[in-house]
Short mmCIF file of C-alpha atoms and ligand atoms in Angstrom, two decimals:
data_model
loop_
_atom_site.label_atom_id
_atom_site.label_comp_id
_atom_site.label_asym_id
_atom_site.label_seq_id
_atom_site.Cartn_x
_atom_site.Cartn_y
_atom_site.Cartn_z
CA UNK L 24 -12.32 -13.04 -29.33
CA UNK L 25 -9.01 -12.07 -27.75
CA UNK L 26 -6.70 -14.76 -26.49
CA UNK L 27 -5.29 -13.20 -23.41
CA UNK L 28 -6.54 -15.28 -20.62
CA UNK L 29 -5.88 -18.71 -19.10
CA UNK L 30 -8.93 -20.65 -19.77
CA UNK L 31 -10.17 -24.23 -19.54
CA UNK L 32 -12.32 -26.90 -18.03
CA UNK L 33 -11.80 -28.18 -14.56
CA UNK L 34 -13.57 -30.99 -12.78
CA UNK L 35 -13.64 -31.98 -9.12
CA UNK L 36 -13.99 -35.67 -8.20
CA UNK L 37 -13.94 -37.43 -4.93
CA UNK L 38 -15.93 -39.54 -2.59
CA UNK L 39 -18.99 -38.22 -0.78
CA UNK L 40 -17.92 -36.00 2.14
CA UNK L 41 -14.49 -35.37 0.82
CA UNK L 42 -15.37 -31.72 0.55
CA UNK L 43 -16.22 -31.11 -3.11
CA UNK L 44 -19.17 -28.83 -2.40
CA UNK L 45 -17.32 -26.94 0.27
CA UNK L 46 -14.48 -26.31 -2.12
CA UNK L 47 -16.78 -25.09 -4.86
CA UNK L 48 -18.43 -22.74 -2.42
CA UNK L 49 -15.10 -21.45 -1.20
CA UNK L 50 -13.86 -20.74 -4.70
CA UNK L 51 -17.24 -19.30 -5.55
CA UNK L 52 -16.99 -16.84 -2.66
CA UNK L 53 -13.95 -15.30 -4.18
CA UNK L 54 -15.13 -14.65 -7.67
CA UNK L 55 -17.94 -16.17 -9.55
CA UNK L 56 -20.33 -15.89 -12.32
CA UNK L 57 -22.52 -18.62 -13.53
CA UNK L 58 -23.34 -19.55 -17.01
CA UNK L 59 -26.78 -20.60 -18.05
CA UNK L 60 -26.00 -24.26 -18.36
CA UNK L 61 -25.98 -25.52 -21.83
CA UNK L 62 -27.24 -28.88 -20.98
CA UNK L 63 -28.13 -29.95 -24.44
CA UNK L 64 -24.74 -29.33 -25.98
CA UNK L 65 -22.60 -31.47 -23.76
CA UNK L 66 -22.93 -34.49 -21.60
CA UNK L 67 -20.96 -32.67 -19.00
CA UNK L 68 -22.76 -30.26 -16.76
CA UNK L 69 -21.43 -26.79 -16.09
CA UNK L 70 -21.32 -26.07 -12.42
CA UNK L 71 -20.01 -22.57 -12.47
CA UNK L 72 -17.65 -20.28 -14.30
CA UNK L 73 -14.92 -18.51 -12.47
CA UNK L 74 -13.83 -15.25 -13.99
CA UNK L 75 -11.04 -12.97 -12.94
CA UNK L 76 -8.61 -10.55 -14.64
CA UNK L 77 -6.39 -13.22 -16.07
CA UNK L 78 -8.52 -16.37 -16.24
CA UNK L 79 -11.75 -18.03 -17.02
CA UNK L 80 -12.15 -21.39 -15.40
CA UNK L 81 -15.17 -23.52 -16.17
CA UNK L 82 -15.98 -26.01 -13.48
CA UNK L 83 -17.94 -28.92 -14.75
CA UNK L 84 -19.43 -32.16 -13.45
CA UNK L 85 -18.12 -35.37 -14.92
CA UNK L 86 -20.49 -38.19 -14.30
CA UNK L 87 -18.86 -41.55 -14.04
CA UNK L 88 -16.52 -40.81 -11.20
CA UNK L 89 -19.36 -40.32 -8.82
CA UNK L 90 -20.06 -43.99 -8.44
CA UNK L 91 -17.79 -46.10 -6.47
CA UNK L 92 -17.84 -49.49 -8.03
CA UNK L 93 -15.59 -52.39 -7.72
CA UNK L 94 -15.69 -53.58 -11.26
CA UNK L 95 -14.56 -51.14 -13.83
CA UNK L 96 -16.39 -52.69 -16.78
CA UNK L 97 -16.21 -51.57 -20.38
CA UNK L 98 -19.22 -49.35 -20.03
CA UNK L 99 -17.69 -47.44 -17.15
CA UNK L 100 -14.43 -47.03 -18.96
CA UNK L 101 -16.24 -45.66 -21.96
CA UNK L 102 -18.22 -43.23 -19.78
CA UNK L 103 -15.13 -41.96 -18.05
CA UNK L 104 -13.18 -41.52 -21.29
CA UNK L 105 -15.98 -39.74 -22.97
CA UNK L 106 -16.78 -37.41 -20.12
CA UNK L 107 -13.14 -36.52 -19.50
CA UNK L 108 -12.42 -35.68 -23.11
CA UNK L 109 -12.97 -31.99 -22.76
CA UNK L 110 -11.42 -31.61 -19.33
CA UNK L 111 -8.10 -29.84 -18.97
CA UNK L 112 -7.62 -30.53 -15.30
CA UNK L 113 -9.08 -32.90 -12.78
CA UNK L 114 -8.99 -32.16 -9.06
CA UNK L 115 -9.07 -35.33 -7.15
CA UNK L 116 -10.04 -34.57 -3.58
CA UNK L 117 -9.49 -36.77 -0.53
CA UNK L 118 -9.56 -36.28 3.22
CA UNK L 119 -6.26 -35.86 4.93
CA UNK L 120 -5.24 -39.12 6.57
CA UNK L 121 -7.02 -41.18 3.98
CA UNK L 122 -5.37 -43.85 1.85
CA UNK L 123 -5.73 -43.50 -1.88
CA UNK L 124 -8.63 -45.60 -3.13
CA UNK L 125 -7.28 -48.08 -5.68
CA UNK L 126 -10.52 -48.04 -7.62
CA UNK L 127 -10.37 -44.25 -8.02
CA UNK L 128 -6.70 -44.48 -8.99
CA UNK L 129 -7.55 -46.88 -11.77
CA UNK L 130 -10.14 -44.44 -13.07
CA UNK L 131 -7.72 -41.59 -12.93
CA UNK L 132 -5.12 -43.56 -14.85
CA UNK L 133 -7.67 -44.01 -17.65
CA UNK L 134 -7.66 -40.27 -18.26
CA UNK L 135 -5.60 -38.97 -21.12
CA UNK L 136 -2.14 -37.57 -20.28
CA UNK L 137 -2.98 -34.19 -21.67
CA UNK L 138 -5.52 -33.78 -18.83
CA UNK L 139 -3.56 -32.60 -15.77
CA UNK L 140 -4.30 -34.19 -12.46
CA UNK L 141 -4.08 -32.63 -9.04
CA UNK L 142 -4.50 -34.40 -5.72
CA UNK L 143 -6.07 -32.17 -3.14
CA UNK L 144 -5.61 -33.29 0.39
CA UNK L 145 -8.48 -31.60 2.18
CA UNK L 146 -9.36 -30.98 5.82
CA UNK L 147 -5.80 -30.40 6.88
CA UNK L 148 -7.20 -28.26 9.64
CA UNK L 149 -8.19 -31.53 11.36
CA UNK L 150 -4.76 -33.08 11.20
CA UNK L 151 -2.98 -33.36 14.49
CA UNK L 152 0.31 -34.86 13.47
CA UNK L 153 2.38 -33.11 10.74
CA UNK L 154 4.66 -36.15 10.62
CA UNK L 155 1.80 -38.37 9.48
CA UNK L 156 0.76 -35.89 6.84
CA UNK L 157 4.28 -35.88 5.46
CA UNK L 158 4.40 -39.65 5.41
CA UNK L 159 1.11 -39.72 3.52
CA UNK L 160 2.42 -37.21 1.05
CA UNK L 161 5.36 -39.43 0.27
CA UNK L 162 2.94 -42.19 -0.48
CA UNK L 163 0.77 -39.99 -2.63
CA UNK L 164 3.81 -38.94 -4.62
CA UNK L 165 4.93 -42.48 -5.12
CA UNK L 166 1.96 -43.41 -7.29
CA UNK L 167 3.29 -41.01 -9.93
CA UNK L 168 -0.11 -39.93 -11.29
CA UNK L 169 -0.42 -36.45 -9.96
CA UNK L 170 1.00 -33.26 -11.48
CA UNK L 171 0.56 -31.47 -8.18
CA UNK L 172 -0.37 -32.51 -4.68
CA UNK L 173 -1.79 -29.66 -2.60
CA UNK L 174 -2.84 -29.70 1.05
CA UNK L 175 -5.96 -27.56 1.60
CA UNK L 176 -8.73 -26.81 3.92
CA UNK L 177 -11.80 -26.01 1.85
CA UNK L 178 -13.67 -25.05 4.95
CA UNK L 179 -11.03 -22.77 6.46
CA UNK L 180 -9.92 -21.33 3.13
CA UNK L 181 -6.42 -22.59 3.59
CA UNK L 182 -4.23 -22.75 0.49
CA UNK L 183 -7.16 -22.10 -1.81
CA UNK L 184 -5.23 -19.14 -3.25
CA UNK L 185 -2.29 -21.47 -3.91
CA UNK L 186 -4.66 -23.93 -5.57
CA UNK L 187 -6.08 -21.27 -7.86
CA UNK L 188 -2.58 -20.16 -8.80
CA UNK L 189 -1.58 -23.71 -9.66
CA UNK L 190 -4.73 -24.24 -11.69
CA UNK L 191 -3.99 -21.23 -13.74
CA UNK L 192 -0.42 -22.28 -14.24
CA UNK L 193 -1.59 -25.49 -15.92
CA UNK L 194 -4.37 -24.12 -18.06
CA UNK L 195 -3.64 -22.99 -21.59
CA UNK L 196 -3.82 -19.45 -22.87
CA UNK L 197 -6.98 -19.77 -24.84
CA UNK L 198 -10.10 -18.16 -26.00
CA UNK L 199 -12.66 -17.42 -23.36
CA UNK L 200 -15.31 -20.02 -24.04
CA UNK L 201 -18.04 -17.83 -22.52
CA UNK L 202 -18.30 -14.12 -22.83
CA UNK L 203 -18.59 -12.56 -19.42
CA UNK L 204 -21.66 -10.60 -20.31
CA UNK L 205 -23.59 -13.82 -20.94
CA UNK L 206 -23.34 -14.78 -17.31
CA UNK L 207 -26.36 -14.86 -15.15
CA UNK L 208 -26.57 -14.83 -11.41
CA UNK L 209 -25.68 -17.92 -9.54
CA UNK L 210 -29.10 -18.30 -8.10
CA UNK L 211 -30.36 -20.38 -5.22
CA UNK L 212 -32.78 -22.03 -7.64
CA UNK L 213 -29.97 -23.02 -9.90
CA UNK L 214 -27.86 -24.54 -7.11
CA UNK L 215 -30.89 -26.33 -5.68
CA UNK L 216 -31.68 -27.91 -9.04
CA UNK L 217 -28.06 -28.95 -9.36
CA UNK L 218 -28.12 -30.73 -6.04
CA UNK L 219 -31.29 -32.63 -6.82
CA UNK L 220 -30.00 -33.52 -10.21
CA UNK L 221 -26.77 -34.79 -8.63
CA UNK L 222 -28.73 -37.08 -6.32
CA UNK L 223 -30.65 -38.53 -9.26
CA UNK L 224 -27.44 -39.01 -11.15
CA UNK L 225 -25.88 -40.77 -8.20
CA UNK L 226 -28.82 -43.06 -7.88
CA UNK L 227 -29.06 -44.23 -11.44
CA UNK L 228 -25.59 -43.62 -12.87
CA UNK L 229 -26.68 -44.59 -16.31
CA UNK L 230 -28.36 -43.02 -19.33
CA UNK L 231 -31.29 -41.89 -17.27
CA UNK L 232 -29.84 -38.74 -15.74
CA UNK L 233 -29.18 -37.20 -19.09
CA UNK L 234 -32.88 -37.27 -19.85
CA UNK L 235 -33.67 -35.51 -16.64
CA UNK L 236 -34.06 -31.79 -15.99
CA UNK L 237 -34.72 -30.38 -12.61
CA UNK L 238 -36.53 -27.06 -12.38
CA UNK L 239 -37.10 -25.22 -9.17
CA UNK L 240 -40.42 -23.43 -9.32
CA UNK L 241 -40.56 -22.08 -5.78
CA UNK L 242 -37.83 -20.99 -3.37
CA UNK L 243 -39.24 -19.12 -0.39
CA UNK L 244 -37.73 -18.18 2.91
CA UNK L 245 -40.33 -18.15 5.61
CA UNK L 246 -39.52 -17.79 9.29
CA UNK L 247 -36.30 -19.75 9.53
CA UNK L 248 -37.30 -22.36 6.92
CA UNK L 249 -36.78 -22.52 3.20
CA UNK L 250 -39.64 -23.96 1.19
CA UNK L 251 -38.65 -25.40 -2.10
CA UNK L 252 -40.76 -26.84 -4.80
CA UNK L 253 -38.92 -28.73 -7.55
CA UNK L 254 -40.02 -30.38 -10.67
CA UNK L 255 -38.16 -33.37 -12.03
CA UNK L 256 -38.86 -33.26 -15.72
CA UNK L 257 -38.52 -36.32 -17.86
CA UNK L 258 -39.40 -37.31 -21.37
CA UNK L 259 -41.00 -40.74 -20.99
CA UNK L 260 -43.66 -42.36 -18.90
CA UNK L 261 -41.40 -45.38 -18.25
CA UNK L 262 -38.87 -43.16 -16.54
CA UNK L 263 -41.46 -41.80 -14.16
CA UNK L 264 -41.98 -45.26 -12.66
CA UNK L 265 -38.25 -45.68 -12.25
CA UNK L 266 -37.71 -42.32 -10.59
CA UNK L 267 -40.67 -42.69 -8.26
CA UNK L 268 -39.87 -46.28 -7.38
CA UNK L 269 -41.84 -48.93 -5.55
CA UNK L 270 -44.27 -47.13 -3.17
CA UNK L 271 -42.45 -43.89 -3.90
CA UNK L 272 -39.32 -45.07 -2.13
CA UNK L 273 -36.82 -43.92 -4.74
CA UNK L 274 -38.13 -40.39 -5.02
CA UNK L 275 -38.34 -40.25 -1.26
CA UNK L 276 -34.71 -41.18 -0.95
CA UNK L 277 -33.69 -38.67 -3.57
CA UNK L 278 -35.66 -36.00 -1.74
CA UNK L 279 -34.17 -36.88 1.61
CA UNK L 280 -30.60 -36.83 0.36
CA UNK L 281 -31.15 -33.57 -1.51
CA UNK L 282 -32.76 -31.96 1.51
CA UNK L 283 -29.82 -32.97 3.75
CA UNK L 284 -27.30 -31.41 1.39
CA UNK L 285 -29.47 -28.31 0.85
CA UNK L 286 -29.72 -27.83 4.60
CA UNK L 287 -25.93 -27.92 4.83
CA UNK L 288 -25.42 -25.58 1.92
CA UNK L 289 -28.05 -22.97 2.93
CA UNK L 290 -27.49 -23.55 6.59
CA UNK L 291 -31.26 -23.62 7.17
CA UNK L 292 -34.05 -26.01 7.66
CA UNK L 293 -35.50 -27.02 4.36
CA UNK L 294 -38.91 -28.13 3.32
CA UNK L 295 -38.58 -29.79 -0.09
CA UNK L 296 -41.36 -30.97 -2.32
CA UNK L 297 -40.64 -32.80 -5.53
CA UNK L 298 -42.89 -33.57 -8.46
CA UNK L 299 -42.16 -35.75 -11.41
CA UNK L 300 -43.42 -34.36 -14.69
CA UNK L 301 -43.41 -35.72 -18.16
CA UNK L 302 -42.77 -33.48 -21.18
CA UNK L 303 -42.57 -35.59 -24.28
CA UNK L 304 -39.66 -34.93 -26.62
CA UNK L 305 -38.29 -32.01 -24.67
CA UNK L 306 -34.91 -32.88 -25.99
CA UNK L 307 -35.79 -31.62 -29.40
CA UNK L 308 -37.39 -28.43 -28.36
CA UNK L 309 -35.11 -25.44 -27.88
CA UNK L 310 -37.86 -23.37 -26.41
CA UNK L 311 -38.55 -25.75 -23.61
CA UNK L 312 -34.89 -26.11 -22.83
CA UNK L 313 -34.62 -22.34 -22.66
CA UNK L 314 -37.62 -22.07 -20.45
CA UNK L 315 -36.22 -24.70 -18.12
P1 LIG P 11 -18.89 -33.51 -0.67
O1 LIG P 11 -19.83 -34.63 -0.41
O2 LIG P 11 -17.61 -34.01 -1.25
O3 LIG P 11 -19.53 -32.41 -1.50
O4 LIG P 11 -18.47 -32.91 0.74
P2 LIG P 11 -18.98 -31.54 1.45
O5 LIG P 11 -18.32 -30.36 0.81
O6 LIG P 11 -20.42 -31.58 1.53
O7 LIG P 11 -18.31 -31.70 2.88
C1 LIG P 11 -18.64 -32.82 3.73
C2 LIG P 11 -18.45 -32.36 5.21
O8 LIG P 11 -17.05 -32.09 5.40
C3 LIG P 11 -19.17 -31.08 5.51
O9 LIG P 11 -19.65 -31.19 6.84
C4 LIG P 11 -18.11 -30.01 5.43
O10 LIG P 11 -18.35 -28.93 6.28
C5 LIG P 11 -16.90 -30.79 5.93
N1 LIG P 11 -15.64 -30.22 5.32
C6 LIG P 11 -15.35 -29.93 4.07
N2 LIG P 11 -14.11 -29.45 3.94
C7 LIG P 11 -13.60 -29.34 5.21
C8 LIG P 11 -12.33 -28.89 5.68
O11 LIG P 11 -11.44 -28.47 5.01
N3 LIG P 11 -12.18 -29.02 7.02
C9 LIG P 11 -13.14 -29.53 7.88
N4 LIG P 11 -12.90 -29.55 9.14
N5 LIG P 11 -14.34 -29.95 7.41
C10 LIG P 11 -14.59 -29.83 6.08
MG1 LIG P 12 -21.41 -32.36 -2.54
#
């Protein structure tokens, strides 16, 4: 394969509501193709692959940052280090006007120096006072962790072009990890499954999520409402109890949170049904993974 493009792995981390999904959608609007996720080959989950004339940027999920926890125990440190190993660049996104969360900073400091770190100050469209923004920027700079600090508005598409340029600047000239012709469409089903999986991940933040597949079996638009049927596929009976929870409360909560985000993303009312299914030993079966 020719080495003529900037190429690498990028992850976006930040608190809920910081604007991660909006940013991904904004980038995706410009140029996107999606890989069939190779879930069994890496702990990290591919979100999407951005391709243009001079770059291939693979956006991945890095579980471990998602949880906001006050004690960074050994297990967390291990998870973060492991999941960040293959990341070339981390985009740490916060809302404009927000102070830097010390807990997040500690996590970011754990990441190897060869992984570049950007701070994205999002929602600048909401900022009334430029002076305050400038003051905040001085503070952000003073922590000395970030290679770049970029003000953006993910929603209004402000400075996203600058962001892409900066990302490319920091990525190595490398092989393209994924041939473009292997890309498949970024389908609604895929995105839906990702959101549900994210909610499960968020809820359990442990080993469990890596034994979970989400498969969307129905996605129908009917008179202003989208009806979705999703299967949560797991390998063991014992996980089923955990995911369903007492009186079905856990699965209900996962469904509710997923629905809310899906409604935002698709800008439509959503009717979401989830089913938990067991498929023993799916991890070892290539055919099942392909089918899923
Ligand atoms: P996530 O939880 O980090 O994925 O955050 P979302 O992308 O879902 O965004 C949370 C909310 O903030 C949504 O209502 C977005 O429309 C809104 N939002 C995201 N980016 C911006 C922005 O640049 N400006 C404004 N005004 N709102 C934004
Ligand atoms: Mg989101």
